[in-house]
mmCIF file of N, CA, C and O in Angstrom:
data_model
loop_
_atom_site.group_PDB
_atom_site.id
_atom_site.type_symbol
_atom_site.label_atom_id
_atom_site.label_comp_id
_atom_site.label_asym_id
_atom_site.label_seq_id
_atom_site.Cartn_x
_atom_site.Cartn_y
_atom_site.Cartn_z
ATOM 1 N N MET A 4 -9.960 15.168 -10.860
ATOM 2 C CA MET A 4 -8.671 15.067 -10.226
ATOM 3 C C MET A 4 -8.511 13.641 -9.690
ATOM 4 O O MET A 4 -9.410 13.110 -9.066
ATOM 5 N N THR A 5 -7.381 13.028 -9.954
ATOM 6 C CA THR A 5 -7.055 11.725 -9.374
ATOM 7 C C THR A 5 -5.838 11.901 -8.474
ATOM 8 O O THR A 5 -4.864 12.531 -8.863
ATOM 9 N N ILE A 6 -5.925 11.322 -7.278
ATOM 10 C CA ILE A 6 -4.813 11.358 -6.340
ATOM 11 C C ILE A 6 -4.131 9.991 -6.365
ATOM 12 O O ILE A 6 -4.790 8.970 -6.216
ATOM 13 N N ARG A 7 -2.839 9.995 -6.582
ATOM 14 C CA ARG A 7 -2.053 8.751 -6.526
ATOM 15 C C ARG A 7 -1.401 8.673 -5.155
ATOM 16 O O ARG A 7 -0.732 9.602 -4.708
ATOM 17 N N HIS A 8 -1.597 7.535 -4.508
ATOM 18 C CA HIS A 8 -1.076 7.254 -3.163
ATOM 19 C C HIS A 8 -0.071 6.121 -3.319
ATOM 20 O O HIS A 8 -0.420 5.030 -3.763
ATOM 21 N N ILE A 9 1.199 6.389 -2.989
ATOM 22 C CA ILE A 9 2.246 5.378 -3.095
ATOM 23 C C ILE A 9 2.854 5.172 -1.718
ATOM 24 O O ILE A 9 3.268 6.127 -1.064
ATOM 25 N N VAL A 10 2.867 3.919 -1.291
ATOM 26 C CA VAL A 10 3.438 3.551 0.009
ATOM 27 C C VAL A 10 4.469 2.456 -0.229
ATOM 28 O O VAL A 10 4.203 1.508 -0.982
ATOM 29 N N SER A 11 5.629 2.577 0.398
ATOM 30 C CA SER A 11 6.668 1.554 0.312
ATOM 31 C C SER A 11 6.999 1.072 1.719
ATOM 32 O O SER A 11 6.973 1.854 2.674
ATOM 33 N N TRP A 12 7.333 -0.205 1.811
ATOM 34 C CA TRP A 12 7.697 -0.798 3.107
ATOM 35 C C TRP A 12 8.952 -1.630 2.977
ATOM 36 O O TRP A 12 9.230 -2.212 1.930
ATOM 37 N N LYS A 13 9.676 -1.740 4.084
ATOM 38 C CA LYS A 13 10.748 -2.708 4.239
ATOM 39 C C LYS A 13 10.213 -3.784 5.168
ATOM 40 O O LYS A 13 9.698 -3.502 6.257
ATOM 41 N N LEU A 14 10.324 -5.023 4.730
ATOM 42 C CA LEU A 14 9.825 -6.148 5.523
ATOM 43 C C LEU A 14 10.716 -6.405 6.730
ATOM 44 O O LEU A 14 11.927 -6.225 6.670
ATOM 45 N N ALA A 15 10.105 -6.856 7.807
ATOM 46 C CA ALA A 15 10.838 -7.186 9.025
ATOM 47 C C ALA A 15 11.546 -8.534 8.894
ATOM 48 O O ALA A 15 12.651 -8.700 9.393
ATOM 49 N N ALA A 16 10.930 -9.476 8.227
ATOM 50 C CA ALA A 16 11.484 -10.827 8.118
ATOM 51 C C ALA A 16 12.765 -10.820 7.292
ATOM 52 O O ALA A 16 12.886 -10.097 6.306
ATOM 53 N N THR A 17 13.717 -11.654 7.693
ATOM 54 C CA THR A 17 14.958 -11.804 6.932
ATOM 55 C C THR A 17 15.000 -13.153 6.215
ATOM 56 O O THR A 17 15.655 -13.279 5.186
ATOM 57 N N ASP A 18 14.308 -14.136 6.726
ATOM 58 C CA ASP A 18 14.215 -15.444 6.096
ATOM 59 C C ASP A 18 13.314 -15.343 4.861
ATOM 60 O O ASP A 18 12.229 -14.755 4.918
ATOM 61 N N GLU A 19 13.739 -15.909 3.745
ATOM 62 C CA GLU A 19 13.010 -15.750 2.484
ATOM 63 C C GLU A 19 11.607 -16.362 2.542
ATOM 64 O O GLU A 19 10.653 -15.797 1.988
ATOM 65 N N THR A 20 11.445 -17.468 3.228
ATOM 66 C CA THR A 20 10.112 -18.079 3.361
ATOM 67 C C THR A 20 9.184 -17.157 4.140
ATOM 68 O O THR A 20 8.019 -16.963 3.764
ATOM 69 N N GLU A 21 9.685 -16.565 5.209
ATOM 70 C CA GLU A 21 8.891 -15.627 5.996
ATOM 71 C C GLU A 21 8.578 -14.359 5.201
ATOM 72 O O GLU A 21 7.490 -13.789 5.313
ATOM 73 N N ARG A 22 9.541 -13.910 4.394
ATOM 74 C CA ARG A 22 9.325 -12.728 3.560
ATOM 75 C C ARG A 22 8.235 -12.995 2.523
ATOM 76 O O ARG A 22 7.386 -12.150 2.268
ATOM 77 N N ASP A 23 8.278 -14.186 1.925
ATOM 78 C CA ASP A 23 7.249 -14.569 0.954
ATOM 79 C C ASP A 23 5.870 -14.561 1.605
ATOM 80 O O ASP A 23 4.896 -14.049 1.035
ATOM 81 N N ALA A 24 5.770 -15.122 2.806
ATOM 82 C CA ALA A 24 4.497 -15.180 3.523
ATOM 83 C C ALA A 24 4.023 -13.778 3.908
ATOM 84 O O ALA A 24 2.824 -13.462 3.785
ATOM 85 N N ALA A 25 4.946 -12.931 4.349
ATOM 86 C CA ALA A 25 4.584 -11.562 4.721
ATOM 87 C C ALA A 25 4.037 -10.812 3.518
ATOM 88 O O ALA A 25 3.004 -10.128 3.596
ATOM 89 N N PHE A 26 4.722 -10.930 2.395
ATOM 90 C CA PHE A 26 4.252 -10.249 1.181
ATOM 91 C C PHE A 26 2.882 -10.768 0.775
ATOM 92 O O PHE A 26 1.988 -9.976 0.452
ATOM 93 N N ALA A 27 2.688 -12.078 0.783
ATOM 94 C CA ALA A 27 1.404 -12.651 0.379
ATOM 95 C C ALA A 27 0.269 -12.118 1.265
ATOM 96 O O ALA A 27 -0.815 -11.796 0.773
ATOM 97 N N THR A 28 0.521 -12.028 2.554
ATOM 98 C CA THR A 28 -0.480 -11.492 3.481
ATOM 99 C C THR A 28 -0.772 -10.033 3.166
ATOM 100 O O THR A 28 -1.938 -9.626 3.066
ATOM 101 N N MET A 29 0.272 -9.242 3.002
ATOM 102 C CA MET A 29 0.091 -7.827 2.706
ATOM 103 C C MET A 29 -0.683 -7.629 1.407
ATOM 104 O O MET A 29 -1.617 -6.823 1.344
ATOM 105 N N GLN A 30 -0.294 -8.346 0.386
ATOM 106 C CA GLN A 30 -0.947 -8.197 -0.913
ATOM 107 C C GLN A 30 -2.425 -8.540 -0.832
ATOM 108 O O GLN A 30 -3.293 -7.784 -1.304
ATOM 109 N N ALA A 31 -2.743 -9.670 -0.222
ATOM 110 C CA ALA A 31 -4.141 -10.084 -0.130
ATOM 111 C C ALA A 31 -4.971 -9.090 0.691
ATOM 112 O O ALA A 31 -6.075 -8.700 0.282
ATOM 113 N N GLU A 32 -4.452 -8.676 1.830
ATOM 114 C CA GLU A 32 -5.187 -7.773 2.708
ATOM 115 C C GLU A 32 -5.359 -6.396 2.062
ATOM 116 O O GLU A 32 -6.460 -5.827 2.071
ATOM 117 N N LEU A 33 -4.298 -5.844 1.513
ATOM 118 C CA LEU A 33 -4.362 -4.504 0.934
ATOM 119 C C LEU A 33 -5.194 -4.467 -0.337
ATOM 120 O O LEU A 33 -6.040 -3.597 -0.503
ATOM 121 N N GLU A 34 -4.973 -5.404 -1.241
ATOM 122 C CA GLU A 34 -5.733 -5.391 -2.494
ATOM 123 C C GLU A 34 -7.208 -5.685 -2.236
ATOM 124 O O GLU A 34 -8.066 -5.240 -3.005
ATOM 125 N N GLY A 35 -7.514 -6.386 -1.157
ATOM 126 C CA GLY A 35 -8.904 -6.647 -0.813
ATOM 127 C C GLY A 35 -9.679 -5.389 -0.452
ATOM 128 O O GLY A 35 -10.920 -5.379 -0.509
ATOM 129 N N LEU A 36 -8.974 -4.343 -0.081
ATOM 130 C CA LEU A 36 -9.647 -3.090 0.281
ATOM 131 C C LEU A 36 -10.414 -2.480 -0.897
ATOM 132 O O LEU A 36 -11.405 -1.780 -0.702
ATOM 133 N N ALA A 37 -9.952 -2.711 -2.126
ATOM 134 C CA ALA A 37 -10.614 -2.127 -3.296
ATOM 135 C C ALA A 37 -12.054 -2.603 -3.404
ATOM 136 O O ALA A 37 -12.944 -1.831 -3.792
ATOM 137 N N ALA A 38 -12.333 -3.844 -3.032
ATOM 138 C CA ALA A 38 -13.702 -4.373 -3.098
ATOM 139 C C ALA A 38 -14.579 -3.804 -1.983
ATOM 140 O O ALA A 38 -15.791 -3.692 -2.146
ATOM 141 N N VAL A 39 -13.967 -3.411 -0.883
ATOM 142 C CA VAL A 39 -14.703 -2.872 0.254
ATOM 143 C C VAL A 39 -15.092 -1.413 0.019
ATOM 144 O O VAL A 39 -16.130 -0.952 0.492
ATOM 145 N N MET A 40 -14.260 -0.676 -0.744
ATOM 146 C CA MET A 40 -14.482 0.756 -0.966
ATOM 147 C C MET A 40 -14.436 1.097 -2.449
ATOM 148 O O MET A 40 -13.638 1.920 -2.888
ATOM 149 N N PRO A 41 -15.303 0.479 -3.262
ATOM 150 C CA PRO A 41 -15.202 0.688 -4.711
ATOM 151 C C PRO A 41 -15.442 2.128 -5.165
ATOM 152 O O PRO A 41 -14.927 2.535 -6.210
ATOM 153 N N ASP A 42 -16.201 2.906 -4.401
ATOM 154 C CA ASP A 42 -16.444 4.293 -4.800
ATOM 155 C C ASP A 42 -15.259 5.203 -4.474
ATOM 156 O O ASP A 42 -15.120 6.272 -5.065
ATOM 157 N N ASP A 43 -14.428 4.799 -3.531
ATOM 158 C CA ASP A 43 -13.303 5.626 -3.102
ATOM 159 C C ASP A 43 -11.960 5.184 -3.681
ATOM 160 O O ASP A 43 -10.998 5.939 -3.622
ATOM 161 N N ILE A 44 -11.877 3.968 -4.204
ATOM 162 C CA ILE A 44 -10.613 3.469 -4.754
ATOM 163 C C ILE A 44 -10.820 3.176 -6.242
ATOM 164 O O ILE A 44 -11.583 2.301 -6.618
ATOM 165 N N GLU A 45 -10.112 3.941 -7.089
ATOM 166 C CA GLU A 45 -10.187 3.700 -8.528
ATOM 167 C C GLU A 45 -9.367 2.477 -8.908
ATOM 168 O O GLU A 45 -9.777 1.682 -9.752
ATOM 169 N N SER A 46 -8.199 2.337 -8.315
ATOM 170 C CA SER A 46 -7.349 1.167 -8.540
ATOM 171 C C SER A 46 -6.387 1.048 -7.373
ATOM 172 O O SER A 46 -6.076 2.051 -6.705
ATOM 173 N N LEU A 47 -5.952 -0.191 -7.131
ATOM 174 C CA LEU A 47 -5.016 -0.424 -6.040
ATOM 175 C C LEU A 47 -4.224 -1.683 -6.374
ATOM 176 O O LEU A 47 -4.804 -2.721 -6.685
ATOM 177 N N GLN A 48 -2.901 -1.552 -6.373
ATOM 178 C CA GLN A 48 -2.034 -2.684 -6.702
ATOM 179 C C GLN A 48 -0.890 -2.735 -5.696
ATOM 180 O O GLN A 48 -0.344 -1.698 -5.302
ATOM 181 N N VAL A 49 -0.525 -3.948 -5.306
ATOM 182 C CA VAL A 49 0.590 -4.171 -4.398
ATOM 183 C C VAL A 49 1.604 -5.043 -5.119
ATOM 184 O O VAL A 49 1.246 -6.070 -5.707
ATOM 185 N N GLY A 50 2.869 -4.629 -5.082
ATOM 186 C CA GLY A 50 3.919 -5.386 -5.762
ATOM 187 C C GLY A 50 5.132 -5.558 -4.871
ATOM 188 O O GLY A 50 5.337 -4.822 -3.913
ATOM 189 N N ARG A 51 5.937 -6.564 -5.224
ATOM 190 C CA ARG A 51 7.157 -6.857 -4.469
ATOM 191 C C ARG A 51 8.361 -6.509 -5.337
ATOM 192 O O ARG A 51 8.392 -6.792 -6.543
ATOM 193 N N ASN A 52 9.355 -5.928 -4.723
ATOM 194 C CA ASN A 52 10.570 -5.553 -5.433
ATOM 195 C C ASN A 52 11.230 -6.777 -6.061
ATOM 196 O O ASN A 52 11.325 -7.840 -5.450
ATOM 197 N N ILE A 53 11.721 -6.603 -7.291
ATOM 198 C CA ILE A 53 12.404 -7.699 -7.980
ATOM 199 C C ILE A 53 13.837 -7.350 -8.377
ATOM 200 O O ILE A 53 14.525 -8.170 -8.989
ATOM 201 N N ALA A 54 14.302 -6.157 -8.026
ATOM 202 C CA ALA A 54 15.643 -5.746 -8.427
ATOM 203 C C ALA A 54 16.315 -4.944 -7.311
ATOM 204 O O ALA A 54 15.651 -4.246 -6.549
ATOM 205 N N TYR A 55 17.616 -5.047 -7.230
ATOM 206 C CA TYR A 55 18.445 -4.250 -6.311
ATOM 207 C C TYR A 55 17.962 -4.295 -4.860
ATOM 208 O O TYR A 55 17.702 -3.255 -4.239
ATOM 209 N N PRO A 56 17.825 -5.491 -4.293
ATOM 210 C CA PRO A 56 17.273 -5.616 -2.932
ATOM 211 C C PRO A 56 18.118 -4.926 -1.856
ATOM 212 O O PRO A 56 17.582 -4.565 -0.809
ATOM 213 N N GLU A 57 19.390 -4.725 -2.124
ATOM 214 C CA GLU A 57 20.243 -4.065 -1.131
ATOM 215 C C GLU A 57 19.922 -2.586 -0.963
ATOM 216 O O GLU A 57 20.223 -1.999 0.070
ATOM 217 N N SER A 58 19.264 -1.974 -1.962
ATOM 218 C CA SER A 58 18.961 -0.547 -1.864
ATOM 219 C C SER A 58 17.483 -0.204 -2.052
ATOM 220 O O SER A 58 17.067 0.880 -1.674
ATOM 221 N N ASN A 59 16.708 -1.096 -2.645
ATOM 222 C CA ASN A 59 15.288 -0.806 -2.882
ATOM 223 C C ASN A 59 14.425 -1.254 -1.707
ATOM 224 O O ASN A 59 14.805 -2.114 -0.923
ATOM 225 N N TRP A 60 13.251 -0.664 -1.606
ATOM 226 C CA TRP A 60 12.260 -1.088 -0.630
ATOM 227 C C TRP A 60 11.677 -2.413 -1.079
ATOM 228 O O TRP A 60 11.772 -2.788 -2.256
ATOM 229 N N ASP A 61 11.053 -3.149 -0.167
ATOM 230 C CA ASP A 61 10.601 -4.514 -0.454
ATOM 231 C C ASP A 61 9.220 -4.601 -1.098
ATOM 232 O O ASP A 61 8.984 -5.446 -1.959
ATOM 233 N N VAL A 62 8.295 -3.767 -0.638
ATOM 234 C CA VAL A 62 6.895 -3.850 -1.073
ATOM 235 C C VAL A 62 6.394 -2.449 -1.373
ATOM 236 O O VAL A 62 6.761 -1.497 -0.682
ATOM 237 N N VAL A 63 5.541 -2.343 -2.395
ATOM 238 C CA VAL A 63 4.953 -1.046 -2.732
ATOM 239 C C VAL A 63 3.459 -1.206 -2.965
ATOM 240 O O VAL A 63 3.006 -2.244 -3.461
ATOM 241 N N LEU A 64 2.716 -0.188 -2.579
ATOM 242 C CA LEU A 64 1.296 -0.071 -2.895
ATOM 243 C C LEU A 64 1.156 1.165 -3.760
ATOM 244 O O LEU A 64 1.698 2.229 -3.437
ATOM 245 N N VAL A 65 0.423 1.027 -4.874
ATOM 246 C CA VAL A 65 0.090 2.175 -5.714
ATOM 247 C C VAL A 65 -1.424 2.195 -5.832
ATOM 248 O O VAL A 65 -2.024 1.243 -6.332
ATOM 249 N N GLY A 66 -2.018 3.259 -5.305
ATOM 250 C CA GLY A 66 -3.468 3.381 -5.346
ATOM 251 C C GLY A 66 -3.885 4.696 -5.958
ATOM 252 O O GLY A 66 -3.212 5.709 -5.762
ATOM 253 N N ASP A 67 -4.980 4.678 -6.689
ATOM 254 C CA ASP A 67 -5.553 5.887 -7.279
ATOM 255 C C ASP A 67 -6.936 6.132 -6.688
ATOM 256 O O ASP A 67 -7.743 5.198 -6.578
ATOM 257 N N TYR A 68 -7.186 7.390 -6.326
ATOM 258 C CA TYR A 68 -8.414 7.796 -5.652
ATOM 259 C C TYR A 68 -9.003 8.991 -6.395
ATOM 260 O O TYR A 68 -8.243 9.852 -6.862
ATOM 261 N N PRO A 69 -10.313 9.078 -6.514
ATOM 262 C CA PRO A 69 -10.911 10.142 -7.323
ATOM 263 C C PRO A 69 -10.745 11.540 -6.736
ATOM 264 O O PRO A 69 -10.922 12.528 -7.457
ATOM 265 N N SER A 70 -10.403 11.628 -5.456
ATOM 266 C CA SER A 70 -10.242 12.939 -4.825
ATOM 267 C C SER A 70 -9.441 12.794 -3.544
ATOM 268 O O SER A 70 -9.268 11.675 -3.031
ATOM 269 N N LEU A 71 -8.982 13.912 -3.025
ATOM 270 C CA LEU A 71 -8.296 13.895 -1.741
ATOM 271 C C LEU A 71 -9.261 13.431 -0.641
ATOM 272 O O LEU A 71 -8.864 12.718 0.283
ATOM 273 N N GLU A 72 -10.518 13.824 -0.761
ATOM 274 C CA GLU A 72 -11.514 13.397 0.220
ATOM 275 C C GLU A 72 -11.699 11.875 0.216
ATOM 276 O O GLU A 72 -11.849 11.261 1.274
ATOM 277 N N ALA A 73 -11.657 11.279 -0.966
ATOM 278 C CA ALA A 73 -11.761 9.811 -1.064
ATOM 279 C C ALA A 73 -10.562 9.146 -0.397
ATOM 280 O O ALA A 73 -10.710 8.137 0.310
ATOM 281 N N LEU A 74 -9.372 9.688 -0.612
ATOM 282 C CA LEU A 74 -8.180 9.156 0.045
ATOM 283 C C LEU A 74 -8.311 9.283 1.551
ATOM 284 O O LEU A 74 -7.965 8.358 2.298
ATOM 285 N N GLU A 75 -8.824 10.393 2.018
ATOM 286 C CA GLU A 75 -8.998 10.593 3.469
ATOM 287 C C GLU A 75 -10.028 9.625 4.046
ATOM 288 O O GLU A 75 -9.835 9.096 5.138
ATOM 289 N N ARG A 76 -11.096 9.332 3.303
ATOM 290 C CA ARG A 76 -12.074 8.335 3.765
ATOM 291 C C ARG A 76 -11.433 6.953 3.842
ATOM 292 O O ARG A 76 -11.682 6.183 4.780
ATOM 293 N N TYR A 77 -10.605 6.631 2.853
ATOM 294 C CA TYR A 77 -9.868 5.357 2.829
ATOM 295 C C TYR A 77 -8.988 5.230 4.071
ATOM 296 O O TYR A 77 -8.959 4.192 4.721
ATOM 297 N N GLN A 78 -8.289 6.294 4.408
ATOM 298 C CA GLN A 78 -7.347 6.254 5.532
ATOM 299 C C GLN A 78 -8.030 5.909 6.855
ATOM 300 O O GLN A 78 -7.435 5.235 7.685
ATOM 301 N N VAL A 79 -9.255 6.370 7.050
ATOM 302 C CA VAL A 79 -9.936 6.169 8.342
ATOM 303 C C VAL A 79 -10.989 5.056 8.296
ATOM 304 O O VAL A 79 -11.604 4.752 9.325
ATOM 305 N N HIS A 80 -11.179 4.447 7.146
ATOM 306 C CA HIS A 80 -12.161 3.371 7.030
ATOM 307 C C HIS A 80 -11.796 2.234 7.987
ATOM 308 O O HIS A 80 -10.625 1.847 8.060
ATOM 309 N N PRO A 81 -12.735 1.685 8.726
ATOM 310 C CA PRO A 81 -12.424 0.628 9.702
ATOM 311 C C PRO A 81 -11.682 -0.567 9.100
ATOM 312 O O PRO A 81 -10.798 -1.146 9.754
ATOM 313 N N GLU A 82 -11.991 -0.933 7.879
ATOM 314 C CA GLU A 82 -11.306 -2.078 7.272
ATOM 315 C C GLU A 82 -9.843 -1.726 6.957
ATOM 316 O O GLU A 82 -8.954 -2.545 7.119
ATOM 317 N N HIS A 83 -9.594 -0.493 6.515
ATOM 318 C CA HIS A 83 -8.219 -0.062 6.284
ATOM 319 C C HIS A 83 -7.455 -0.020 7.602
ATOM 320 O O HIS A 83 -6.307 -0.466 7.675
ATOM 321 N N VAL A 84 -8.073 0.492 8.639
ATOM 322 C CA VAL A 84 -7.433 0.555 9.964
ATOM 323 C C VAL A 84 -7.063 -0.867 10.421
ATOM 324 O O VAL A 84 -5.976 -1.086 10.961
ATOM 325 N N ARG A 85 -7.944 -1.841 10.186
ATOM 326 C CA ARG A 85 -7.661 -3.235 10.547
ATOM 327 C C ARG A 85 -6.451 -3.754 9.780
ATOM 328 O O ARG A 85 -5.540 -4.366 10.352
ATOM 329 N N VAL A 86 -6.407 -3.485 8.477
ATOM 330 C CA VAL A 86 -5.294 -3.963 7.645
ATOM 331 C C VAL A 86 -3.980 -3.291 8.047
ATOM 332 O O VAL A 86 -2.941 -3.939 8.083
ATOM 333 N N VAL A 87 -4.032 -2.028 8.399
ATOM 334 C CA VAL A 87 -2.825 -1.317 8.854
ATOM 335 C C VAL A 87 -2.218 -2.041 10.051
ATOM 336 O O VAL A 87 -0.991 -2.178 10.142
ATOM 337 N N GLN A 88 -3.034 -2.500 10.961
ATOM 338 C CA GLN A 88 -2.516 -3.210 12.140
ATOM 339 C C GLN A 88 -1.792 -4.500 11.750
ATOM 340 O O GLN A 88 -0.771 -4.854 12.344
ATOM 341 N N ILE A 89 -2.278 -5.183 10.747
ATOM 342 C CA ILE A 89 -1.620 -6.405 10.249
ATOM 343 C C ILE A 89 -0.286 -6.045 9.607
ATOM 344 O O ILE A 89 0.744 -6.650 9.895
ATOM 345 N N VAL A 90 -0.309 -5.040 8.739
ATOM 346 C CA VAL A 90 0.899 -4.647 8.010
ATOM 347 C C VAL A 90 1.989 -4.185 8.978
ATOM 348 O O VAL A 90 3.157 -4.533 8.816
ATOM 349 N N ARG A 91 1.616 -3.413 9.968
ATOM 350 C CA ARG A 91 2.610 -2.902 10.933
ATOM 351 C C ARG A 91 3.393 -4.028 11.605
ATOM 352 O O ARG A 91 4.539 -3.822 11.988
ATOM 353 N N GLN A 92 2.787 -5.173 11.767
ATOM 354 C CA GLN A 92 3.459 -6.313 12.398
ATOM 355 C C GLN A 92 4.479 -6.974 11.459
ATOM 356 O O GLN A 92 5.313 -7.746 11.916
ATOM 357 N N LEU A 93 4.395 -6.670 10.164
ATOM 358 C CA LEU A 93 5.231 -7.331 9.169
ATOM 359 C C LEU A 93 6.367 -6.469 8.626
ATOM 360 O O LEU A 93 7.201 -6.961 7.876
ATOM 361 N N VAL A 94 6.390 -5.199 8.988
ATOM 362 C CA VAL A 94 7.348 -4.267 8.399
ATOM 363 C C VAL A 94 8.156 -3.544 9.480
ATOM 364 O O VAL A 94 7.770 -3.522 10.645
ATOM 365 N N VAL A 95 9.287 -2.966 9.031
ATOM 366 C CA VAL A 95 10.115 -2.172 9.943
ATOM 367 C C VAL A 95 10.190 -0.706 9.538
ATOM 368 O O VAL A 95 10.538 0.134 10.356
ATOM 369 N N GLU A 96 9.883 -0.411 8.273
ATOM 370 C CA GLU A 96 9.903 0.970 7.810
ATOM 371 C C GLU A 96 8.798 1.183 6.799
ATOM 372 O O GLU A 96 8.382 0.248 6.105
ATOM 373 N N ARG A 97 8.349 2.446 6.693
ATOM 374 C CA ARG A 97 7.302 2.833 5.749
ATOM 375 C C ARG A 97 7.618 4.227 5.229
ATOM 376 O O ARG A 97 8.096 5.076 5.968
ATOM 377 N N SER A 98 7.329 4.423 3.967
ATOM 378 C CA SER A 98 7.389 5.769 3.391
ATOM 379 C C SER A 98 6.172 5.922 2.492
ATOM 380 O O SER A 98 5.627 4.942 1.986
ATOM 381 N N ALA A 99 5.729 7.162 2.292
ATOM 382 C CA ALA A 99 4.556 7.400 1.455
ATOM 383 C C ALA A 99 4.656 8.747 0.778
ATOM 384 O O ALA A 99 5.322 9.664 1.273
ATOM 385 N N VAL A 100 3.966 8.842 -0.349
ATOM 386 C CA VAL A 100 3.815 10.108 -1.052
ATOM 387 C C VAL A 100 2.446 10.096 -1.732
ATOM 388 O O VAL A 100 1.986 9.048 -2.194
ATOM 389 N N ASP A 101 1.795 11.239 -1.744
ATOM 390 C CA ASP A 101 0.503 11.420 -2.391
ATOM 391 C C ASP A 101 0.621 12.621 -3.317
ATOM 392 O O ASP A 101 1.125 13.666 -2.920
ATOM 393 N N PHE A 102 0.137 12.445 -4.565
ATOM 394 C CA PHE A 102 0.220 13.565 -5.492
ATOM 395 C C PHE A 102 -0.926 13.498 -6.478
ATOM 396 O O PHE A 102 -1.525 12.448 -6.683
ATOM 397 N N GLU A 103 -1.227 14.652 -7.063
ATOM 398 C CA GLU A 103 -2.272 14.738 -8.063
ATOM 399 C C GLU A 103 -1.717 14.343 -9.406
ATOM 400 O O GLU A 103 -0.659 14.846 -9.829
ATOM 401 N N LEU A 104 -2.405 13.421 -10.084
ATOM 402 C CA LEU A 104 -1.951 13.022 -11.421
ATOM 403 C C LEU A 104 -2.222 14.127 -12.403
ATOM 404 O O LEU A 104 -3.301 14.742 -12.400
ATOM 405 N N ALA A 105 -1.250 14.404 -13.249
ATOM 406 C CA ALA A 105 -1.417 15.398 -14.292
ATOM 407 C C ALA A 105 -2.307 14.826 -15.384
ATOM 408 O O ALA A 105 -2.205 13.663 -15.733
ATOM 409 N N ARG A 106 -3.188 15.634 -15.877
ATOM 410 C CA ARG A 106 -4.068 15.226 -16.969
ATOM 411 C C ARG A 106 -3.649 15.949 -18.230
ATOM 412 O O ARG A 106 -3.362 17.132 -18.198
ATOM 413 N N PRO A 107 -3.630 15.238 -19.354
ATOM 414 C CA PRO A 107 -3.251 15.874 -20.617
ATOM 415 C C PRO A 107 -4.228 16.923 -21.091
ATOM 416 O O PRO A 107 -5.333 16.980 -20.730
#
């Protein structure tokens, strides 16, 4: 079973230079978690919206975990908790969904 974890954020910054810096920080910090927890994270990617900015969210994380237990370990891992504190300072909204990937 693979669990897909998708999180979207709206950035707090309105200035484009600040938005670029916020995204770069988020991407580096979040993607760095994969190296810290290689047994619990199958893949993790952070991307920035490139279309329809008036209605789409600004940043997305898509992560795959081998089990719900692995996702739960990720959520409470001290390094993830540290990164969450950084991200919270850069965003104004967050949404998330977790689901089991269908296997053929």
